[in-house]
């Protein structure tokens, strides 16, 4: 595990964008595993800026997102497809046909997950996976569990995640209770993994996940075993680590 400590959110975002930019420059047809949540927004802004400056070309890049709420359409402004379009895809020259997010409108979970696994396998896996970190240690929507789920699956979101996500919805009733998420094996098979954690609210879970036991009760902890894992954090999020 490599740790990059940045001064604040903006510096951490630029660091994460540097790593992604290097990947795109070195392998123009790379497969990027992308994340949603508030944390990567600054990283995406930084990538857009570099694209607009003429420093990055996404025309051959493919992307595979981590997760999507079950039941939300791509047009719903809380869906992760909508998020990706708004925060990244609409502003760079990526071919939208090469961008993938689980199909939240597929009611048959087995089909939705099988289709997504096929997309991932057809791409030959992920070159660089960007991750955020849930307050309970979830990555994508892999919630604390008794075992590490391997491939794309449908999850019942925990109350802590529903509560955390409720800030984006008009009322608690509107917060989806289930999601489709890429599995832990798929994330671990990515050639490189970059997890971005910022803010004091993440300090406890950063310490637990990366300096505690490897356990499916803290899904992100398995990243300690990845051969090319980079934790990018700001001073606040990294304040409790030894
Ligand atoms: C959601 C997403 C995760 C994300 C997490 C943290 O649950 N499914 O991929 O990492 O939120 O979000 P934030 O970055 O807003 O703290």
XYZ file of N, CA and C and ligand atoms in Angstrom:
742
model
N 0.847 -1.199 0.000
C 0.000 0.000 0.000
C 0.881 1.247 0.000
N 0.495 2.175 -0.860
C 1.232 3.432 -0.913
C 0.282 4.521 -0.432
N 0.773 5.431 0.405
C -0.102 6.493 0.913
C 0.389 7.839 0.411
N -0.509 8.584 -0.189
C -0.166 9.946 -0.624
C -0.983 10.906 0.228
N -0.263 11.734 0.979
C -0.944 12.675 1.871
C -0.945 14.059 1.238
N -2.132 14.579 1.011
C -2.243 15.907 0.411
C -2.747 16.870 1.482
N -2.507 18.146 1.242
C -2.862 19.142 2.264
C -4.378 19.203 2.499
N -5.127 19.303 1.435
C -6.570 19.470 1.603
C -7.305 18.779 0.445
N -8.625 18.975 0.406
C -9.444 18.304 -0.608
C -8.963 18.600 -2.033
N -8.697 19.882 -2.308
C -8.302 20.243 -3.680
C -6.981 19.596 -4.074
N -6.045 19.574 -3.140
C -4.737 18.976 -3.444
C -4.891 17.465 -3.635
N -5.715 16.829 -2.802
C -5.932 15.378 -2.933
C -6.601 15.072 -4.277
N -7.533 15.915 -4.672
C -8.230 15.727 -5.950
C -7.249 15.815 -7.112
N -6.340 16.792 -7.030
C -5.349 16.946 -8.109
C -4.412 15.745 -8.162
N -4.053 15.222 -6.987
C -3.184 14.032 -6.921
C -3.856 12.849 -7.608
N -5.119 12.610 -7.248
C -5.843 11.478 -7.838
C -5.959 11.685 -9.348
N -6.223 12.929 -9.759
C -6.332 13.224 -11.199
C -4.992 13.001 -11.895
N -3.894 13.307 -11.209
C -2.563 13.066 -11.792
C -2.390 11.593 -12.126
N -2.807 10.736 -11.191
C -2.620 9.291 -11.391
C -3.482 8.806 -12.556
N -4.718 9.284 -12.603
C -5.612 8.875 -13.692
C -5.096 9.418 -15.027
N -4.625 10.662 -15.006
C -4.096 11.266 -16.243
C -2.908 10.456 -16.754
N -2.033 10.045 -15.841
C -0.861 9.253 -16.250
C -1.324 7.960 -16.919
N -2.341 7.340 -16.348
C -2.864 6.095 -16.911
C -3.377 6.329 -18.347
N -4.128 7.402 -18.528
C -4.709 7.685 -19.851
C -3.614 8.020 -20.868
N -2.590 8.706 -20.420
C -1.497 9.057 -21.335
C -0.701 7.806 -21.718
N -0.428 6.955 -20.732
C 0.399 5.774 -21.003
C -0.352 4.704 -21.787
N -1.675 4.631 -21.558
C -2.483 3.632 -22.270
C -3.785 4.304 -22.721
N -3.770 4.914 -23.889
C -4.925 5.708 -24.340
C -6.226 4.909 -24.438
N -6.129 3.578 -24.618
C -7.366 2.774 -24.697
C -7.597 1.998 -23.391
N -7.227 2.624 -22.286
C -7.356 1.939 -20.986
C -8.825 1.827 -20.556
N -9.036 0.945 -19.578
C -10.368 0.781 -18.973
C -10.300 1.388 -17.570
N -11.059 2.469 -17.378
C -11.077 3.118 -16.068
C -12.287 2.639 -15.280
N -12.074 2.233 -14.055
C -13.177 1.916 -13.148
C -13.492 3.193 -12.387
N -14.706 3.684 -12.497
C -15.011 4.997 -11.927
C -16.004 4.916 -10.768
N -15.950 5.942 -9.931
C -16.742 5.965 -8.698
C -17.604 7.218 -8.635
N -18.652 7.141 -7.839
C -19.493 8.319 -7.602
C -19.319 8.747 -6.139
N -20.270 9.515 -5.621
C -20.133 10.057 -4.270
C -19.568 11.463 -4.374
N -19.562 12.172 -3.264
C -19.084 13.560 -3.334
C -17.561 13.635 -3.446
N -16.855 12.633 -2.934
C -15.386 12.716 -2.893
C -14.729 12.877 -4.274
N -15.086 12.090 -5.300
C -14.341 12.210 -6.563
C -14.712 13.406 -7.436
N -15.662 14.241 -6.992
C -16.096 15.352 -7.860
C -14.916 16.261 -8.232
N -14.069 16.568 -7.258
C -12.906 17.438 -7.520
C -11.915 16.789 -8.477
N -11.789 15.470 -8.374
C -10.892 14.737 -9.279
C -11.407 14.866 -10.709
N -12.732 14.691 -10.869
C -13.316 14.798 -12.206
C -13.158 16.229 -12.742
N -13.333 17.221 -11.855
C -13.164 18.615 -12.310
C -11.737 18.840 -12.814
N -10.799 18.247 -12.096
C -9.399 18.406 -12.484
C -9.115 17.721 -13.830
N -9.728 16.559 -14.050
C -9.547 15.855 -15.332
C -10.162 16.667 -16.475
N -11.333 17.266 -16.209
C -12.009 18.071 -17.240
C -11.121 19.260 -17.627
N -10.525 19.870 -16.597
C -9.651 21.018 -16.842
C -8.479 20.608 -17.752
N -7.885 19.464 -17.451
C -6.746 19.006 -18.270
C -7.196 18.697 -19.696
N -8.389 18.111 -19.823
C -8.914 17.830 -21.166
C -9.085 19.147 -21.929
N -9.674 20.133 -21.257
C -9.937 21.421 -21.923
C -8.644 22.139 -22.295
N -7.590 21.888 -21.500
C -6.283 22.481 -21.824
C -5.585 21.749 -22.955
N -6.180 20.646 -23.396
C -5.568 19.876 -24.478
C -4.547 18.855 -24.002
N -4.492 18.610 -22.698
C -3.479 17.681 -22.166
C -3.956 16.235 -22.117
N -5.244 16.001 -22.246
C -5.752 14.628 -22.152
C -6.736 14.338 -23.263
N -6.689 13.100 -23.748
C -7.605 12.657 -24.810
C -8.300 11.384 -24.320
N -9.623 11.443 -24.196
C -10.376 10.294 -23.692
C -11.069 9.517 -24.815
N -10.719 9.828 -26.069
C -11.499 9.264 -27.178
C -11.449 7.742 -27.261
N -10.378 7.155 -26.748
C -10.296 5.682 -26.816
C -10.512 5.012 -25.462
N -10.758 5.816 -24.445
C -10.916 5.267 -23.087
C -12.298 4.612 -22.930
N -12.341 3.498 -22.191
C -13.622 2.908 -21.785
C -13.755 3.085 -20.273
N -14.986 3.148 -19.801
C -15.160 3.257 -18.344
C -16.222 2.279 -17.869
N -16.000 1.787 -16.671
C -16.937 0.855 -16.038
C -17.173 1.369 -14.623
N -18.389 1.826 -14.355
C -18.653 2.353 -13.019
C -18.906 1.261 -11.997
N -18.707 1.624 -10.759
C -18.835 0.641 -9.679
C -20.260 0.176 -9.431
N -21.203 1.120 -9.490
C -22.510 0.751 -8.948
C -23.634 1.653 -9.466
N -24.846 1.242 -9.181
C -26.037 2.032 -9.536
C -27.172 1.632 -8.602
N -28.010 2.589 -8.257
C -29.194 2.287 -7.454
C -30.171 1.465 -8.271
N -30.708 0.421 -7.650
C -31.741 -0.372 -8.323
C -33.037 0.429 -8.327
N -33.613 0.575 -9.510
C -34.907 1.258 -9.621
C -34.797 2.677 -10.153
N -33.604 3.248 -10.217
C -33.491 4.618 -10.729
C -33.129 4.611 -12.213
N -33.798 5.499 -12.965
C -33.515 5.578 -14.399
C -32.301 6.486 -14.630
N -31.680 6.366 -15.796
C -30.513 7.225 -16.091
C -30.865 8.713 -16.058
N -32.152 9.022 -16.273
C -32.569 10.431 -16.284
C -32.807 10.966 -14.879
N -32.945 10.079 -13.903
C -33.170 10.529 -12.526
C -31.903 11.227 -12.035
N -32.060 12.447 -11.520
C -30.840 13.198 -11.188
C -30.080 12.627 -9.986
N -30.634 11.607 -9.344
C -29.883 10.949 -8.267
C -29.248 9.634 -8.729
N -29.487 9.270 -9.994
C -28.873 8.017 -10.457
C -27.383 8.262 -10.695
N -26.622 7.202 -10.620
C -25.179 7.338 -10.805
C -24.825 7.560 -12.277
N -25.682 7.091 -13.200
C -25.460 7.402 -14.622
C -25.569 8.909 -14.837
N -26.599 9.500 -14.239
C -26.798 10.944 -14.357
C -25.587 11.678 -13.768
N -25.170 11.221 -12.595
C -24.013 11.811 -11.914
C -22.783 11.814 -12.822
N -22.515 10.661 -13.438
C -21.308 10.551 -14.269
C -21.388 11.461 -15.489
N -22.589 11.524 -16.090
C -22.746 12.413 -17.243
C -22.486 13.864 -16.828
N -23.113 14.257 -15.712
C -23.018 15.645 -15.245
C -21.610 16.035 -14.811
N -20.958 15.121 -14.085
C -19.674 15.488 -13.473
C -18.457 15.156 -14.320
N -18.651 14.322 -15.364
C -17.477 14.003 -16.173
C -17.786 13.840 -17.669
N -18.631 12.850 -17.994
C -18.739 12.438 -19.403
C -19.180 13.561 -20.341
N -20.104 14.436 -19.870
C -20.599 15.500 -20.752
C -19.531 16.545 -21.073
N -18.411 16.502 -20.344
C -17.422 17.578 -20.465
C -16.108 17.143 -21.102
N -16.011 15.863 -21.445
C -14.774 15.366 -22.067
C -15.148 14.630 -23.361
N -14.127 14.209 -24.113
C -14.422 13.569 -25.409
C -14.493 12.046 -25.310
N -15.030 11.539 -24.199
C -15.195 10.090 -24.106
C -16.416 9.703 -24.947
N -16.350 8.544 -25.600
C -17.490 8.047 -26.377
C -18.469 7.429 -25.371
N -19.682 7.989 -25.294
C -20.638 7.509 -24.269
C -20.938 6.018 -24.427
N -20.802 5.510 -25.668
C -21.048 4.078 -25.874
C -20.011 3.213 -25.169
N -18.903 3.835 -24.822
C -17.850 3.091 -24.108
C -17.942 3.296 -22.603
N -18.969 3.983 -22.130
C -19.111 4.197 -20.689
C -20.190 3.264 -20.163
N -19.904 2.610 -19.065
C -20.821 1.587 -18.553
C -21.157 1.827 -17.082
N -22.455 1.701 -16.801
C -22.977 1.798 -15.431
C -24.012 0.677 -15.334
N -24.129 -0.023 -14.203
C -25.164 -1.068 -14.131
C -26.538 -0.484 -14.477
N -27.379 -1.336 -15.055
C -28.703 -0.891 -15.484
C -29.689 -0.908 -14.310
N -29.886 0.268 -13.717
C -30.765 0.386 -12.547
C -32.211 0.060 -12.861
N -32.569 0.135 -14.139
C -33.969 -0.111 -14.505
C -34.263 -1.586 -14.750
N -33.230 -2.436 -14.703
C -33.468 -3.880 -14.888
C -33.964 -4.453 -13.549
N -35.232 -4.885 -13.502
C -35.771 -5.374 -12.233
C -35.255 -6.765 -11.849
N -34.801 -7.505 -12.853
C -34.310 -8.858 -12.591
C -32.829 -8.748 -12.178
N -32.595 -8.896 -10.884
C -31.231 -8.678 -10.368
C -30.221 -9.616 -11.011
N -30.637 -10.868 -11.192
C -29.699 -11.838 -11.760
C -29.257 -11.410 -13.162
N -30.240 -10.927 -13.927
C -29.923 -10.494 -15.294
C -29.038 -9.237 -15.272
N -29.437 -8.273 -14.441
C -28.660 -7.019 -14.375
C -27.205 -7.317 -14.018
N -27.014 -8.208 -13.049
C -25.645 -8.495 -12.574
C -24.888 -9.338 -13.598
N -25.579 -10.315 -14.199
C -24.935 -11.150 -15.223
C -24.498 -10.306 -16.404
N -25.380 -9.394 -16.836
C -25.039 -8.521 -17.969
C -23.808 -7.678 -17.640
N -23.754 -7.191 -16.411
C -22.637 -6.315 -16.044
C -21.326 -7.091 -15.946
N -21.410 -8.299 -15.395
C -20.195 -9.136 -15.337
C -19.664 -9.393 -16.739
N -20.594 -9.592 -17.673
C -20.171 -9.867 -19.050
C -19.438 -8.640 -19.633
N -20.000 -7.467 -19.367
C -19.350 -6.238 -19.856
C -17.927 -6.145 -19.294
N -17.795 -6.409 -17.994
C -16.473 -6.307 -17.354
C -15.519 -7.335 -17.981
N -16.003 -8.562 -18.126
C -15.143 -9.619 -18.687
C -14.782 -9.336 -20.139
N -15.758 -8.833 -20.915
C -15.476 -8.520 -22.321
C -14.385 -7.458 -22.464
N -14.255 -6.617 -21.453
C -13.201 -5.590 -21.496
C -11.866 -6.135 -21.004
N -11.873 -7.349 -20.506
C -10.619 -7.914 -19.980
C -10.228 -7.310 -18.641
N -11.213 -6.828 -17.896
C -10.921 -6.275 -16.563
C -10.588 -4.798 -16.611
N -10.190 -4.283 -15.466
C -10.023 -2.833 -15.275
C -8.544 -2.488 -15.078
N -8.106 -1.447 -15.755
C -6.704 -1.029 -15.597
C -6.502 -0.231 -14.318
N -7.387 0.731 -14.109
C -7.258 1.563 -12.906
C -8.638 1.749 -12.299
N -8.783 1.385 -11.042
C -10.063 1.539 -10.358
C -9.968 2.682 -9.348
N -10.824 3.677 -9.516
C -10.918 4.769 -8.543
C -12.013 4.409 -7.544
N -11.744 4.642 -6.257
C -12.732 4.324 -5.222
C -12.896 5.484 -4.250
N -14.113 5.615 -3.706
C -14.343 6.426 -2.516
C -14.463 5.446 -1.357
N -14.834 5.954 -0.207
C -14.932 5.087 0.972
C -16.188 5.439 1.762
N -17.049 4.444 1.962
C -18.249 4.670 2.773
C -17.872 4.769 4.247
N -18.731 5.397 5.027
C -18.429 5.592 6.452
C -18.317 4.272 7.209
N -18.948 3.225 6.683
C -18.835 1.907 7.329
C -17.792 1.032 6.621
N -16.993 1.638 5.765
C -15.924 0.893 5.095
C -16.347 0.286 3.774
N -17.547 0.659 3.282
C -17.949 0.054 2.010
C -17.183 0.659 0.836
N -16.999 -0.162 -0.191
C -16.436 0.316 -1.459
C -17.420 -0.093 -2.552
N -17.661 0.832 -3.508
C -18.814 0.641 -4.386
C -19.993 0.601 -3.429
N -20.802 -0.429 -3.544
C -21.831 -0.639 -2.522
C -21.629 -2.000 -1.856
N -20.391 -2.434 -1.756
C -20.101 -3.663 -1.019
C -20.157 -3.331 0.463
N -21.267 -3.665 1.072
C -21.510 -3.327 2.471
C -20.846 -4.356 3.394
N -20.635 -4.011 4.676
C -20.091 -4.980 5.624
C -20.918 -6.266 5.593
N -20.228 -7.401 5.552
C -20.922 -8.687 5.407
C -20.062 -9.789 6.021
N -20.573 -11.012 5.979
C -19.812 -12.138 6.534
C -18.772 -12.663 5.548
N -19.005 -12.400 4.265
C -18.040 -12.841 3.250
C -17.824 -11.699 2.256
N -16.701 -11.748 1.546
C -16.467 -10.786 0.468
C -17.229 -11.280 -0.757
N -18.159 -10.479 -1.267
C -18.895 -10.864 -2.479
C -17.957 -10.721 -3.670
N -17.975 -11.701 -4.569
C -16.971 -11.695 -5.635
C -17.317 -10.790 -6.812
N -18.492 -11.044 -7.401
C -18.791 -10.325 -8.647
C -19.988 -9.395 -8.449
N -20.491 -8.855 -9.559
C -21.605 -7.916 -9.462
C -22.797 -8.582 -8.778
N -23.378 -7.885 -7.835
C -24.509 -8.451 -7.095
C -25.447 -7.325 -6.667
N -26.638 -7.752 -6.225
C -27.627 -6.777 -5.745
C -27.491 -6.717 -4.231
N -27.377 -5.513 -3.677
C -27.221 -5.400 -2.215
C -28.381 -4.675 -1.581
N -28.706 -5.087 -0.361
C -29.609 -4.308 0.488
C -28.713 -3.307 1.203
N -28.968 -2.038 0.985
C -28.109 -1.022 1.604
C -28.331 -0.998 3.115
N -27.263 -0.754 3.856
C -27.396 -0.703 5.322
C -28.013 0.635 5.713
N -28.545 0.682 6.921
C -29.175 1.922 7.384
C -28.155 3.068 7.385
N -26.910 2.757 7.746
C -25.886 3.818 7.794
C -25.677 4.419 6.403
N -25.705 3.573 5.376
C -25.524 4.072 4.004
C -26.769 4.833 3.542
N -27.940 4.296 3.876
C -29.189 4.984 3.499
C -29.214 6.372 4.156
N -28.829 6.418 5.436
C -28.800 7.709 6.142
C -27.803 8.662 5.474
N -26.605 8.128 5.155
C -25.566 8.984 4.558
C -26.014 9.502 3.196
N -26.722 8.661 2.426
C -27.127 9.068 1.082
C -28.377 9.945 1.081
N -29.084 9.990 2.218
C -30.354 10.716 2.257
C -30.143 12.210 2.007
N -28.911 12.701 2.218
C -28.680 14.132 2.017
C -28.915 14.559 0.567
N -28.874 13.600 -0.343
C -29.058 13.947 -1.758
C -30.520 13.843 -2.211
N -31.388 13.306 -1.361
C -32.782 13.077 -1.764
C -33.721 14.001 -0.984
N -34.893 14.282 -1.601
C -35.847 15.198 -0.981
C -36.399 14.629 0.321
N -36.624 13.331 0.371
C -37.110 12.737 1.618
C -36.511 11.346 1.783
N -36.544 10.856 3.006
C -35.978 9.548 3.328
C -36.639 8.444 2.498
N -37.945 8.599 2.233
C -38.685 7.577 1.487
C -38.136 7.396 0.070
N -37.556 8.463 -0.462
C -37.062 8.397 -1.844
C -35.694 7.738 -1.960
N -34.997 7.562 -0.844
C -33.643 6.982 -0.911
C -33.758 5.494 -1.253
N -33.137 5.066 -2.353
C -33.238 3.644 -2.718
C -32.664 2.757 -1.616
N -33.238 1.579 -1.506
C -32.813 0.656 -0.447
C -31.935 -0.467 -1.006
N -31.859 -0.536 -2.339
C -31.040 -1.580 -2.959
C -30.180 -0.974 -4.067
N -29.107 -1.674 -4.369
C -28.230 -1.211 -5.466
C -27.552 -2.407 -6.109
N -27.113 -2.201 -7.347
C -26.259 -3.183 -8.015
C -24.827 -2.676 -7.865
N -23.935 -3.568 -7.458
C -22.544 -3.143 -7.315
C -21.566 -4.180 -7.839
N -20.488 -3.684 -8.369
C -19.357 -4.530 -8.751
C -18.889 -5.267 -7.484
N -18.390 -6.474 -7.648
C -17.950 -7.232 -6.475
C -16.502 -6.977 -6.099
N -16.138 -7.515 -4.963
C -14.791 -7.303 -4.419
C -13.712 -7.974 -5.280
N -14.029 -9.158 -5.804
C -13.023 -9.837 -6.631
C -12.677 -8.988 -7.854
N -13.724 -8.435 -8.480
C -13.503 -7.596 -9.667
C -12.639 -6.384 -9.309
N -12.953 -5.765 -8.174
C -12.162 -4.597 -7.751
C -10.718 -5.026 -7.495
N -10.543 -6.165 -6.819
C -9.188 -6.638 -6.494
C -8.406 -7.031 -7.751
N -9.138 -7.387 -8.817
C -8.447 -7.779 -10.053
C -8.013 -6.572 -10.888
N -8.472 -5.378 -10.518
C -8.018 -4.185 -11.237
C -6.500 -4.104 -11.089
N -5.843 -3.677 -12.162
C -4.369 -3.667 -12.098
C -3.866 -2.655 -11.072
N -4.574 -1.537 -10.991
C -4.186 -0.511 -10.017
C -5.447 -0.001 -9.332
N -5.382 0.250 -8.039
C -6.539 0.767 -7.311
C -6.134 2.054 -6.583
N -6.938 3.099 -6.763
C -6.697 4.370 -6.089
C -7.922 4.693 -5.254
N -7.747 4.790 -3.948
C -8.880 5.148 -3.088
C -8.651 6.552 -2.556
N -9.673 7.363 -2.710
C -9.594 8.762 -2.301
C -10.456 8.951 -1.060
N -9.856 9.471 0.004
C -10.608 9.729 1.246
C -10.257 11.125 1.735
N -11.268 11.927 1.975
C -11.007 13.298 2.421
C -11.973 13.684 3.534
N -11.520 14.596 4.373
C -12.367 15.140 5.431
C -12.239 14.362 6.736
N -12.458 15.081 7.835
C -12.302 14.496 9.169
C -13.267 13.338 9.403
N -14.425 13.396 8.755
C -15.431 12.345 8.938
C -14.945 10.964 8.511
N -13.913 10.924 7.684
C -13.416 9.625 7.187
C -12.219 9.112 8.008
N -11.720 9.916 8.940
C -10.478 9.556 9.648
C -10.582 8.199 10.362
N -11.665 7.980 11.094
C -11.830 6.725 11.849
C -11.834 5.518 10.925
N -12.614 5.612 9.859
C -12.760 4.440 8.986
C -11.481 4.216 8.167
N -10.753 5.269 7.844
C -9.474 5.093 7.142
C -8.525 4.291 8.029
N -8.479 4.647 9.316
C -7.590 3.931 10.242
C -8.010 2.463 10.351
N -9.310 2.249 10.511
C -9.826 0.883 10.686
C -9.589 0.031 9.433
N -9.849 0.633 8.266
C -9.775 -0.137 7.020
C -8.335 -0.478 6.627
N -7.418 0.458 6.833
C -6.074 0.242 6.284
C -5.006 -0.048 7.336
N -5.393 0.082 8.623
C -4.441 -0.262 9.696
C -5.078 -1.222 10.686
N -6.199 -1.813 10.313
C -6.861 -2.800 11.163
C -6.858 -4.148 10.465
N -7.689 -5.057 10.970
C -7.753 -6.401 10.398
C -8.390 -6.378 9.013
N -7.982 -7.337 8.179
C -8.642 -7.530 6.884
C -9.874 -8.398 7.144
N -11.046 -7.807 6.952
C -12.282 -8.516 7.260
C -13.422 -8.022 6.369
N -14.332 -8.939 5.982
C -15.472 -8.477 5.171
C -16.411 -7.542 5.938
N -16.203 -7.449 7.260
C -16.997 -6.475 8.027
C -16.549 -5.040 7.723
N -15.332 -4.912 7.174
C -14.839 -3.612 6.703
C -14.346 -3.866 5.270
N -15.259 -3.831 4.295
C -14.906 -4.290 2.942
C -13.623 -3.680 2.360
N -13.385 -2.388 2.615
C -12.189 -1.754 2.033
C -10.891 -2.354 2.572
N -10.968 -3.045 3.709
C -9.732 -3.562 4.328
C -9.004 -4.540 3.411
N -9.722 -5.178 2.502
C -9.083 -6.162 1.621
C -8.058 -5.500 0.696
N -8.200 -4.187 0.511
C -7.248 -3.484 -0.367
C -5.830 -3.525 0.186
N -5.695 -3.792 1.481
C -4.344 -3.959 2.065
C -3.582 -5.066 1.335
N -4.328 -5.998 0.724
C -3.694 -7.145 0.072
C -3.458 -6.921 -1.426
N -3.884 -5.767 -1.937
C -3.707 -5.506 -3.373
C -2.256 -5.106 -3.641
N -1.712 -5.583 -4.758
C -0.283 -5.345 -5.009
C 0.009 -3.925 -5.513
N -1.002 -3.213 -5.987
C -0.768 -1.838 -6.439
C -1.919 -0.956 -5.977
N -1.933 -0.720 -4.680
C -3.004 0.072 -4.074
C -2.441 1.400 -3.573
N -3.093 2.489 -3.979
C -2.673 3.824 -3.535
C -3.829 4.473 -2.773
N -3.545 4.863 -1.542
C -4.516 5.617 -0.750
C -4.139 7.088 -0.857
N -5.057 7.877 -1.422
C -4.823 9.318 -1.507
C -5.760 9.983 -0.517
N -5.186 10.704 0.435
C -6.042 11.344 1.440
C -5.571 12.744 1.753
N -6.475 13.521 2.337
C -6.039 14.835 2.818
C -5.612 14.683 4.283
N -5.059 15.767 4.838
C -4.523 15.681 6.205
C -5.592 15.242 7.192
N -6.822 15.717 7.003
C -7.889 15.368 7.957
C -8.209 13.878 7.924
N -8.383 13.340 6.729
C -8.760 11.918 6.628
C -7.628 11.015 7.099
N -6.386 11.475 6.972
C -5.239 10.640 7.370
C -4.747 10.961 8.779
N -5.515 11.784 9.508
C -5.020 12.287 10.804
C -4.837 11.201 11.863
N -5.543 10.077 11.755
C -5.458 9.067 12.826
C -4.550 7.888 12.497
N -3.941 7.930 11.313
C -3.127 6.762 10.975
C -1.734 6.875 11.613
N -1.163 5.718 11.940
C 0.128 5.736 12.657
C 1.221 6.414 11.834
C -21.759 5.867 -1.986
C -21.063 5.232 -3.186
C -19.619 4.921 -2.896
C -18.952 6.116 -2.261
C -19.627 6.429 -0.953
C -18.978 7.571 -0.201
O -22.246 4.955 -1.083
N -21.712 4.035 -3.622
O -18.969 4.545 -4.093
O -17.587 5.859 -2.058
O -20.959 6.779 -1.264
O -19.493 8.792 -0.619
P -18.854 10.178 -0.363
O -17.696 10.291 -1.277
O -19.934 11.160 -0.698
O -18.442 10.225 1.072
